[in-house]
Coordinates of C-alpha atoms in Angstrom, one line a residue:
M1 CA 7.6 23.4 -15.2
D2 CA 6.4 25.0 -12.0
E3 CA 8.7 27.7 -10.6
D4 CA 9.1 26.0 -7.2
I5 CA 10.6 22.9 -8.9
K6 CA 14.2 23.8 -9.5
T7 CA 16.0 20.4 -9.1
K8 CA 15.4 16.8 -9.9
A9 CA 14.9 16.2 -6.2
D10 CA 12.2 18.8 -6.1
L11 CA 10.4 17.2 -9.0
Y12 CA 10.7 13.8 -7.4
R13 CA 9.1 15.0 -4.2
R14 CA 6.3 16.8 -6.1
I15 CA 5.3 13.8 -8.2
R16 CA 5.8 11.1 -5.5
P17 CA 2.0 11.0 -4.8
A18 CA 1.2 10.3 -8.4
M19 CA 4.0 7.7 -8.5
Y20 CA 2.5 6.2 -5.3
V21 CA -0.9 5.8 -7.0
K22 CA 0.7 4.2 -10.1
I23 CA 2.9 1.8 -8.2
K24 CA -0.1 0.7 -6.1
E25 CA -2.1 0.1 -9.3
I26 CA 0.7 -1.9 -10.8
K27 CA 1.1 -4.1 -7.7
K28 CA -2.6 -4.7 -7.6
N29 CA -3.1 -5.6 -11.2
N30 CA 0.3 -7.1 -12.1
H31 CA 1.7 -8.5 -8.9
I32 CA 5.1 -7.0 -9.5
N33 CA 7.2 -4.7 -7.4
V34 CA 8.3 -1.5 -8.9
S35 CA 10.2 1.1 -6.8
Y36 CA 9.8 4.8 -7.0
D37 CA 13.4 5.1 -8.3
E38 CA 12.7 2.6 -11.1
L39 CA 9.5 4.4 -12.1
F40 CA 11.3 7.7 -12.0
S41 CA 14.2 6.4 -14.1
Y42 CA 11.8 5.0 -16.7
L43 CA 10.0 8.3 -16.9
E44 CA 13.3 10.2 -17.3
D45 CA 15.0 7.8 -19.7
Y46 CA 12.0 6.8 -21.8
V47 CA 9.0 9.0 -21.5
W48 CA 10.5 12.5 -21.1
R49 CA 13.8 12.1 -22.8
R50 CA 12.9 14.1 -25.9
R51 CA 10.3 16.4 -24.4
N52 CA 10.9 20.0 -23.2
N53 CA 8.9 22.5 -21.1
L54 CA 6.7 19.9 -19.5
T55 CA 4.2 21.2 -17.0
L56 CA 3.4 19.5 -13.7
Y57 CA 0.1 18.5 -15.2
D58 CA 1.8 16.9 -18.2
I59 CA 4.1 15.0 -15.9
V60 CA 1.3 13.7 -13.7
I61 CA -0.7 12.7 -16.7
D62 CA 2.3 10.8 -18.1
I63 CA 2.6 8.9 -14.8
L64 CA -1.0 8.0 -14.5
N65 CA -1.4 7.0 -18.2
L66 CA 1.9 5.2 -18.7
E67 CA 1.9 1.8 -20.5
V68 CA 2.7 -0.8 -18.0
N69 CA 4.0 -3.2 -20.6
E70 CA 6.5 -0.6 -21.8
L71 CA 7.6 0.0 -18.2
F72 CA 8.1 -3.8 -17.7
A73 CA 10.1 -4.1 -20.9
Y74 CA 12.3 -1.1 -19.8
L75 CA 12.8 -2.6 -16.3
E76 CA 13.7 -6.1 -17.8
V77 CA 16.4 -4.6 -20.0
R78 CA 17.7 -2.4 -17.2
R79 CA 17.9 -5.2 -14.7
K80 CA 19.7 -7.5 -17.2
N81 CA 22.2 -4.7 -17.9
D82 CA 22.7 -4.1 -14.2
K83 CA 23.4 -7.8 -13.7
K84 CA 25.7 -7.9 -16.6
N85 CA 27.6 -4.8 -15.3
Q86 CA 27.9 -6.4 -11.9
K87 CA 29.3 -9.6 -13.3
Q88 CA 31.9 -7.6 -15.3
E89 CA 32.9 -5.6 -12.2
Q90 CA 33.5 -8.8 -10.3
Q91 CA 35.9 -10.2 -12.9

């Protein structure tokens, strides 16, 4: 990864323009709202989980070429789990 990217926050800031483009594309084509945090979590948890030594180029290509259906499936499971956890915390 680039030398000026030392933390997760640095990475998030550097790739935000690419995430903006992808989120805009998703909203235009699929009429669903996806937040920057949700997209970043998907990339971290699903796309990059088992990959090492990614370059900024690799990361941006992953964002722009991600499979929207896989993102939707990930978000659906995550949102269901979040609701389930909230329900358990209330009990």
